[in-house]
Each structure stands twice: as structure tokens, then as C-alpha cells.
Tab-separated table of C-alpha atoms and ligand atoms in Angstrom:
chain	number	residue	atom	x	y	z
A	1	UNK	CA	-48.855	24.336	-37.164
A	2	UNK	CA	-45.341	25.733	-37.561
A	3	UNK	CA	-43.218	25.873	-34.419
A	4	UNK	CA	-42.061	29.427	-33.688
A	5	UNK	CA	-38.314	29.965	-33.944
A	6	UNK	CA	-36.320	32.832	-32.446
A	7	UNK	CA	-32.652	32.957	-33.359
A	8	UNK	CA	-30.150	35.369	-31.869
A	9	UNK	CA	-27.571	36.493	-34.423
A	10	UNK	CA	-24.756	37.787	-32.260
A	11	UNK	CA	-22.686	38.921	-35.251
A	12	UNK	CA	-19.079	39.817	-34.254
A	13	UNK	CA	-19.802	40.144	-30.541
A	14	UNK	CA	-18.726	38.334	-27.358
A	15	UNK	CA	-15.474	36.472	-26.681
A	16	UNK	CA	-15.632	32.704	-26.082
A	17	UNK	CA	-15.659	33.261	-22.301
A	18	UNK	CA	-18.344	35.944	-22.502
A	19	UNK	CA	-20.384	33.692	-24.780
A	20	UNK	CA	-20.389	30.767	-22.336
A	21	UNK	CA	-21.258	33.020	-19.398
A	22	UNK	CA	-24.058	34.537	-21.434
A	23	UNK	CA	-25.713	31.253	-22.398
A	24	UNK	CA	-25.471	29.991	-18.819
A	25	UNK	CA	-27.401	33.107	-17.804
A	26	UNK	CA	-29.929	32.850	-20.644
A	27	UNK	CA	-30.634	29.127	-20.569
A	28	UNK	CA	-32.729	28.944	-17.368
A	29	UNK	CA	-35.027	31.694	-18.692
A	30	UNK	CA	-35.812	30.043	-22.004
A	31	UNK	CA	-35.681	26.362	-20.974
A	32	UNK	CA	-39.284	26.488	-19.744
A	33	UNK	CA	-40.691	27.546	-23.099
A	34	UNK	CA	-40.504	24.288	-25.017
A	35	UNK	CA	-43.104	25.438	-27.557
A	36	UNK	CA	-40.685	28.019	-28.905
A	37	UNK	CA	-37.457	27.003	-30.587
A	38	UNK	CA	-34.735	29.316	-29.241
A	39	UNK	CA	-31.284	29.465	-30.779
A	40	UNK	CA	-28.097	31.436	-30.209
A	41	UNK	CA	-25.636	32.025	-33.055
A	42	UNK	CA	-22.251	33.004	-31.581
A	43	UNK	CA	-19.033	33.605	-33.549
A	44	UNK	CA	-17.222	30.442	-34.725
A	45	UNK	CA	-14.576	30.423	-31.989
A	46	UNK	CA	-17.235	30.433	-29.262
A	47	UNK	CA	-19.197	27.488	-30.709
A	48	UNK	CA	-17.410	24.568	-28.976
A	49	UNK	CA	-17.654	26.209	-25.551
A	50	UNK	CA	-21.271	27.244	-26.025
A	51	UNK	CA	-22.257	23.834	-27.394
A	52	UNK	CA	-20.630	22.123	-24.400
A	53	UNK	CA	-22.330	24.489	-21.948
A	54	UNK	CA	-25.722	23.822	-23.580
A	55	UNK	CA	-25.418	20.047	-23.912
A	56	UNK	CA	-28.826	18.535	-23.178
A	57	UNK	CA	-30.507	21.945	-23.143
A	58	UNK	CA	-33.416	22.964	-25.354
A	59	UNK	CA	-31.557	26.180	-26.221
A	60	UNK	CA	-30.113	25.462	-29.667
A	61	UNK	CA	-26.891	26.620	-31.278
A	62	UNK	CA	-26.266	27.966	-34.768
A	63	UNK	CA	-23.323	29.280	-36.768
A	64	UNK	CA	-23.399	32.565	-38.668
A	65	UNK	CA	-21.861	31.295	-41.891
A	66	UNK	CA	-20.157	28.337	-43.558
A	67	UNK	CA	-18.138	27.569	-46.672
A	68	UNK	CA	-19.670	25.322	-49.339
A	69	UNK	CA	-16.626	23.083	-49.766
A	70	UNK	CA	-15.897	20.307	-47.269
A	71	UNK	CA	-12.211	21.215	-46.968
A	72	UNK	CA	-9.431	22.726	-49.026
A	73	UNK	CA	-7.378	25.813	-49.730
A	74	UNK	CA	-9.839	28.433	-48.468
A	75	UNK	CA	-7.910	30.444	-45.891
A	76	UNK	CA	-10.033	31.647	-43.017
A	77	UNK	CA	-13.113	29.624	-43.920
A	78	UNK	CA	-15.092	27.022	-41.955
A	79	UNK	CA	-16.936	24.083	-43.533
A	80	UNK	CA	-20.113	22.153	-42.733
A	81	UNK	CA	-18.257	19.028	-41.487
A	82	UNK	CA	-16.304	21.270	-39.073
A	83	UNK	CA	-19.523	22.735	-37.696
A	84	UNK	CA	-21.303	19.421	-37.407
A	85	UNK	CA	-21.530	18.360	-33.803
A	86	UNK	CA	-21.357	21.913	-32.469
A	87	UNK	CA	-24.383	23.407	-34.173
A	88	UNK	CA	-27.858	22.465	-35.382
A	89	UNK	CA	-28.432	25.606	-37.446
A	90	UNK	CA	-26.452	27.829	-39.762
A	91	UNK	CA	-27.308	31.324	-41.007
A	92	UNK	CA	-26.706	31.707	-44.748
A	93	UNK	CA	-26.552	34.839	-46.879
A	94	UNK	CA	-27.059	37.465	-44.191
A	95	UNK	CA	-27.195	40.874	-45.849
A	96	UNK	CA	-23.968	41.897	-44.069
A	97	UNK	CA	-22.231	38.932	-45.718
A	98	UNK	CA	-23.705	39.916	-49.060
A	99	UNK	CA	-22.764	43.581	-48.564
A	100	UNK	CA	-19.291	43.390	-46.965
A	101	UNK	CA	-18.048	39.982	-48.068
A	102	UNK	CA	-19.312	39.869	-51.630
A	103	UNK	CA	-21.683	36.963	-51.155
A	104	UNK	CA	-23.969	36.430	-54.098
A	105	UNK	CA	-27.130	34.491	-54.822
A	106	UNK	CA	-24.837	31.863	-56.302
A	107	UNK	CA	-22.684	31.469	-53.182
A	108	UNK	CA	-25.811	31.457	-51.014
A	109	UNK	CA	-27.185	28.609	-53.121
A	110	UNK	CA	-23.942	26.611	-52.825
A	111	UNK	CA	-23.883	27.149	-49.063
A	112	UNK	CA	-27.511	26.118	-48.713
A	113	UNK	CA	-26.860	22.875	-50.576
A	114	UNK	CA	-23.710	22.173	-48.507
A	115	UNK	CA	-25.575	22.746	-45.236
A	116	UNK	CA	-28.430	20.442	-46.275
A	117	UNK	CA	-26.051	17.776	-47.498
A	118	UNK	CA	-24.380	17.693	-44.085
A	119	UNK	CA	-27.566	17.775	-42.062
A	120	UNK	CA	-27.313	21.349	-40.809
A	121	UNK	CA	-30.557	23.317	-40.643
A	122	UNK	CA	-30.246	26.472	-42.737
A	123	UNK	CA	-31.610	29.934	-41.996
A	124	UNK	CA	-31.458	31.668	-45.377
A	125	UNK	CA	-31.638	35.463	-45.358
A	126	UNK	CA	-33.296	37.555	-48.035
A	127	UNK	CA	-34.412	41.176	-48.159
A	128	UNK	CA	-34.337	44.376	-50.151
A	129	UNK	CA	-32.335	47.530	-49.502
A	130	UNK	CA	-33.761	51.018	-49.045
A	131	UNK	CA	-33.373	51.992	-52.703
A	132	UNK	CA	-35.180	48.892	-53.880
A	133	UNK	CA	-37.876	49.412	-51.292
A	134	UNK	CA	-38.439	52.990	-52.379
A	135	UNK	CA	-38.383	52.011	-56.040
A	136	UNK	CA	-41.177	49.525	-55.350
A	137	UNK	CA	-39.229	46.476	-56.517
A	138	UNK	CA	-39.219	44.622	-53.180
A	139	UNK	CA	-41.501	41.802	-54.293
A	140	UNK	CA	-39.677	41.010	-57.517
A	141	UNK	CA	-36.278	41.238	-55.819
A	142	UNK	CA	-37.152	39.018	-52.852
A	143	UNK	CA	-38.932	36.506	-55.091
A	144	UNK	CA	-35.787	36.232	-57.230
A	145	UNK	CA	-33.530	35.903	-54.163
A	146	UNK	CA	-35.603	33.035	-52.775
A	147	UNK	CA	-35.690	31.207	-56.105
A	148	UNK	CA	-31.938	31.626	-56.619
A	149	UNK	CA	-31.189	30.358	-53.112
A	150	UNK	CA	-33.260	27.182	-53.600
A	151	UNK	CA	-31.971	26.312	-57.088
A	152	UNK	CA	-31.343	22.559	-57.172
A	153	UNK	CA	-32.734	21.953	-53.667
A	154	UNK	CA	-35.287	19.130	-53.510
A	155	UNK	CA	-38.798	19.597	-52.128
A	156	UNK	CA	-37.986	17.212	-49.280
A	157	UNK	CA	-34.922	19.286	-48.304
A	158	UNK	CA	-36.777	22.566	-48.726
A	159	UNK	CA	-39.302	21.666	-46.033
A	160	UNK	CA	-36.679	22.000	-43.303
A	161	UNK	CA	-35.284	25.361	-44.395
A	162	UNK	CA	-36.018	28.529	-42.438
A	163	UNK	CA	-36.136	31.748	-44.475
A	164	UNK	CA	-35.501	35.062	-42.734
A	165	UNK	CA	-37.023	38.077	-44.437
A	166	UNK	CA	-34.797	40.959	-43.382
A	167	UNK	CA	-35.322	44.286	-45.127
A	168	UNK	CA	-31.799	45.736	-45.101
A	169	UNK	CA	-33.055	49.217	-44.222
A	170	UNK	CA	-34.466	47.786	-40.981
A	171	UNK	CA	-31.310	46.046	-39.739
A	172	UNK	CA	-29.692	47.774	-36.803
A	173	UNK	CA	-31.462	51.014	-37.643
A	174	UNK	CA	-34.297	51.019	-35.129
A	175	UNK	CA	-36.716	51.181	-38.076
A	176	UNK	CA	-38.762	48.133	-38.782
A	177	UNK	CA	-41.270	46.962	-41.273
A	178	UNK	CA	-44.784	47.194	-39.869
A	179	UNK	CA	-46.162	43.799	-38.840
A	180	UNK	CA	-48.546	44.001	-41.805
A	181	UNK	CA	-45.745	44.629	-44.298
A	182	UNK	CA	-43.523	41.930	-42.735
A	183	UNK	CA	-46.443	39.520	-42.915
A	184	UNK	CA	-47.270	40.395	-46.509
A	185	UNK	CA	-43.705	39.983	-47.773
A	186	UNK	CA	-43.113	36.928	-45.580
A	187	UNK	CA	-46.324	35.324	-46.783
A	188	UNK	CA	-47.136	36.472	-50.299
A	189	UNK	CA	-43.580	36.939	-51.474
A	190	UNK	CA	-41.315	34.513	-49.574
A	191	UNK	CA	-43.830	31.712	-49.055
A	192	UNK	CA	-45.268	32.555	-52.469
A	193	UNK	CA	-41.902	31.965	-54.159
A	194	UNK	CA	-41.528	28.642	-52.329
A	195	UNK	CA	-45.008	27.684	-53.410
A	196	UNK	CA	-44.124	28.474	-57.027
A	197	UNK	CA	-41.094	26.204	-56.708
A	198	UNK	CA	-42.481	23.315	-54.681
A	199	UNK	CA	-46.219	23.755	-54.259
A	200	UNK	CA	-48.285	24.994	-51.383
A	201	UNK	CA	-47.777	21.943	-49.213
A	202	UNK	CA	-44.035	22.638	-48.866
A	203	UNK	CA	-44.596	26.398	-48.646
A	204	UNK	CA	-46.895	25.935	-45.674
A	205	UNK	CA	-44.241	23.924	-43.874
A	206	UNK	CA	-41.308	26.298	-44.369
A	207	UNK	CA	-40.870	28.673	-41.461
A	208	UNK	CA	-40.462	32.360	-42.251
A	209	UNK	CA	-38.778	34.696	-39.798
A	210	UNK	CA	-38.793	38.462	-39.832
A	211	UNK	CA	-35.577	40.290	-38.966
A	212	UNK	CA	-34.668	43.928	-38.508
A	213	UNK	CA	-34.751	45.875	-35.249
A	214	UNK	CA	-36.919	43.369	-33.419
A	215	UNK	CA	-37.063	43.683	-29.650
A	216	UNK	CA	-39.140	42.738	-26.609
A	217	UNK	CA	-41.624	45.525	-27.391
A	218	UNK	CA	-42.416	44.772	-31.033
A	219	UNK	CA	-42.038	40.982	-31.087
A	220	UNK	CA	-45.607	40.414	-29.898
A	221	UNK	CA	-47.319	42.158	-32.801
A	222	UNK	CA	-44.963	40.527	-35.280
A	223	UNK	CA	-45.528	37.045	-33.893
A	224	UNK	CA	-49.282	37.594	-33.959
A	225	UNK	CA	-49.081	37.704	-37.776
A	226	UNK	CA	-50.079	34.432	-39.453
A	227	UNK	CA	-47.152	34.262	-41.873
A	228	UNK	CA	-44.417	35.272	-39.417
A	229	UNK	CA	-43.110	32.197	-37.606
A	230	UNK	CA	-40.239	33.765	-35.744
A	231	UNK	CA	-37.474	36.326	-35.769
A	232	UNK	CA	-33.800	36.599	-36.536
A	233	UNK	CA	-32.733	38.937	-33.775
A	234	UNK	CA	-29.549	40.996	-33.868
A	235	UNK	CA	-28.876	43.682	-31.252
A	236	UNK	CA	-31.660	42.617	-28.897
A	237	UNK	CA	-30.216	39.088	-28.668
A	238	UNK	CA	-27.069	40.383	-26.965
A	239	UNK	CA	-28.885	41.018	-23.687
A	240	UNK	CA	-30.053	37.857	-21.936
A	241	UNK	CA	-33.042	39.475	-20.225
A	242	UNK	CA	-34.254	41.056	-23.475
A	243	UNK	CA	-33.923	37.900	-25.575
A	244	UNK	CA	-35.542	35.856	-22.794
A	245	UNK	CA	-38.454	38.279	-22.725
A	246	UNK	CA	-38.855	37.930	-26.506
A	247	UNK	CA	-39.067	34.157	-26.084
A	248	UNK	CA	-41.596	34.531	-23.267
A	249	UNK	CA	-43.824	36.881	-25.288
A	250	UNK	CA	-43.664	34.519	-28.271
A	251	UNK	CA	-44.640	31.551	-26.094
A	252	UNK	CA	-47.581	33.528	-24.739
A	253	UNK	CA	-48.900	34.299	-28.228
A	254	UNK	CA	-48.611	30.763	-29.607
B	1	PGA	P1	-31.032	43.798	-35.694
B	1	PGA	O1	-30.306	42.733	-36.653
B	1	PGA	O2	-32.061	43.028	-34.913
B	1	PGA	O3	-29.937	44.347	-34.821
B	1	PGA	O4	-31.654	44.822	-36.570
B	1	PGA	C1	-31.023	41.720	-37.281
B	1	PGA	C2	-30.120	40.904	-38.150
B	1	PGA	O5	-29.180	41.449	-38.746
B	1	PGA	O6	-30.305	39.685	-38.272
């Protein structure tokens, strides 16, 4: 049985002080739901404060990005060894990074390998845009994204990776994939690609999140789907009461 995992992707929101105040408010709500893994992913500068505030708590911390090199002349970048100690998780290849910061399947693959090498747990994002969706190429595109991301990753390492299926047309738009569609792509396509690479045993262990306009109202029907093991939550994770309610609903379903 895969443990459900809800991760809040705060994106470029909240100052370090706001971030600490927020997690102090959120933590008591989610601490009681040990059967759900709950994670917040604040901006880099808020990570030390948030990690300190959550020391010993079951509420986990993740980063939103990393660089693949350990150190060097990469102005403005942050590496896995720098994140180690502050975070357990790291989001890799979010569609906004791919769209606005020219991330490619190749950079996503390098980042995934760097995260694994340094013991960070990756959340790798894949998903098609509206044009691809309408052209009916979602399955082929997502399959190729998953395979490119995992290139050179061992089966043992792959088991611990979380994959977030986030159709780009559903992110921040209020539109979401129906639970059936999310489940089909998450299962047949994402888990299917992992099965092609590593076999069904590994594919059954990898957790697949859905992301895109999830909230406290639709999380229940999504989490009821057999191949959806969690959510990568954007806007709805910025309100403590809303994110806490999503965790509560998830705990009730599992
Ligand atoms: P959203 O964002 O929930 O605001 O649509 C999801 C994401 O980008 O991970």
C-alpha cells in the first residue's frame, strides 16, 4: 500500500517570516494525520526558518528546485548539498520551470540524478499542455517525459521517486482533469512508463500525484482513485485551513 503524499508548492509566495508563521499555524492541524505524508515547499530563503520551526514535526519540507552540480560558477543557483539538512524533498521539472526557465528533459534528468545521489527525495513533474491535449498526444508525450527523466536512474533509486502528473492546462486555471482522466494518465501512462523501464514491481511502489487546481472540494474524488497517491497543490496550499482540510479528507479516504 502506497502512503498518500500531499505536497504544497508555494511557488514564489511568502516571505521567510510569513512562511514560519504559516507553518506554525498549519502544523497542529496536520500533525494528527500520520497516515498521510504532508509537505510544504517554500521558496529557498524560507527553508532554514521553516525547517527549524518544524524540527521534530511530521510535517515535511521540500525545495522547489535545485541545480545538478554540487557547487561552481552558476550564479543564482542552489545545489543538493546546500539543501541537505533543510529539506527531505525537492520538486524537479515543474512546468513553470520548463516554460519560463528553459528547463528540458535533459536538465530534469540531471537534477533527478543529483537529488538521488545526495539523498533528497524527488518529486518529478510531467504533463502535457493544452495543444498537446487537444491533439491527442498526451500519452505519448507523458510517456516520453517520464522515460527521459529516469534515464540512467537505477531501479532501486526509482522506487523512492514521486512523479506528479500535472496537465499544464489545469495549473492555476481552475480547470482540472476529471478524476478518471487523472487516474488513467497517472496509472496507464506514468506508472506504465515506469513499468516499461523497471518492471511492475517498481511501478507499483512509485507514488503518483495529480496536480492542477486541486482543492479541499475535489481532493476526495481524486484520492479515491486507485492510481492517484497524492497531490501537488499550488494555490490551495497557501491557505493553512484549506491545505489542512485537504490532508484531513485524504486521511479519511485512506
Ligand atoms: P495549482 O498549482 O494547484 O495552483 O493549479 C499546481 C502546481 O503548479 O503544482
